[in-house]
Every structure is written in C-alpha cells, then in structure tokens.
C-alpha cells in the first residue's frame, strides 16, 4: 500500500468511528467539536476532511440520520411525538417538527398517520386479495435475475440501522477505487424481523462490482447470488416505510400466487442516493427469489 493510500485508509477508519458514535448516541448533543474528538482531529480539520471523503458536511449527515431514525419510530411505535423528538436529539417538539417537515414535506403526525394506515392495510387479518386487485397497492413483476458477486460489510441488529453499514461502505469503497456513477448498492437480509429477535438479525450492506478486486480488501466480505427467477416490486418512499411492501409481497401477493419463495435471502436494490434525494422520492427494488 502506498503512503497516500495508507493515509486515506487511516482517515476513513477514524471517520467510521464517528459514524458509529452518531448511531450509538443519536439522542445526544452531536456538535462538530464532540464528533471531532471521536476521531482525534481538530474541529476545523475534521469539517474539511469529512466533507471531502463523505461528500456532504457532518451536520447534514447528523440531521439525515436523526430524521431517518425518527421516521422509523413514527411508523413502528405509538410514542408521543415529543418523545420521538427527544430520543432523536431535538431540544423541542417545534424544532423537530420544523426539521422533519422540511425533509419529508409533511408534519410528523401526518407522516405517521399515512404510513401506519398503509401498514394496517397490508397486514389486515384475513384479507383476501385476488389477481385483479394486485395493482391497488404494488405491481409485482416476475424477472430473471442474473448471478451477482457482491462485496460489502456485515450488519447485525435492527435492520433500520443498516444505514450505519452503508455509510462506512461508501467511504471504504471510495478508498479502494470501487465507486463509479454506475455502482449499484444492495441490501441483503437473511432473517425475518417479525420472527427473529432484533439483536439476532443479520444483513449485509453491499455493492456490485464488475469484477472482484484481487486481493479482496480485508474489510469486505463476499456474497454471491445465483441466477434465478424473482418476484420484484418497486417501492417509492422513505426506507422507514419498507415494511409495508414486505407485508404486501409475503402476506398478500405470494399466498395468492402459484409461486413459492426459494431459500435465498431477500435483496433490496437502492436506486438513488439518499444524500441528495427527498425521502418521498427514494426508490427501492425488492426482489424475492422463487422456486
């Protein structure tokens, strides 16, 4: 490794410690001085180094992570909005509502009502859907997926926190020259969060590369997906609301189809960049392998 590459690797390792700190202290004061201390840099240099490597300022990253965490809480819990604001580091409900509305284009209460209504619709007990009703919620297509060799980072625990692995992956892949405008990002999910304890959930944050680097950088793991037939649907909206298309795919579409799911993890492909895309415009392609 050249001296320049070694220095970049060292910086990225230190910045990844900052990413971990943010995720583990999302309800705390996350000012530049505190974050710079986590990687032993002056706040002045930290600002510049982080923006250069991550592609956005640290303040933008923190705000995005806080609001993404808040969106998940609004959907998955009935906690009062004041509590959600406090647990995501906002000093007042007014400041939280203002920041949330600016990013999500609706108030926290409107977002919760809309997304929980979708989830209730998809999870309704004894709901029977026939083929003509498929288009009411999502369109499922049968595709032939090519074999893929993915490299990435392992993630354990709450699937809503896999963004932590993707933040690190983005910087590490950049370090090793693996990113281009055509790079495709995938999430691989090995367990059902409805039946497995949250702390035992397993996933991977990955990218598809034209050919595997040799030797493979020690930070990465390889995961190979076979060629096969998949049921695929496209979801538009915040990542926090991805449970809704899963409920539809596995709770409604699959039982009413003549297909069976194969014993291969579900994959998600993220079709735009969360850093410069409004949450309501995020596109995720969910694919389930079929026997």
XYZ file of C-alpha atoms in Angstrom, residues 171-179:
9
model
C -16.207 5.546 2.328
C -14.332 2.230 2.190
C -15.390 1.573 -1.409
C -14.221 5.053 -2.341
C -10.889 4.374 -0.657
C -10.344 1.259 -2.791
C -11.479 2.867 -6.040
C -14.625 0.734 -6.281
C -17.176 3.513 -6.769
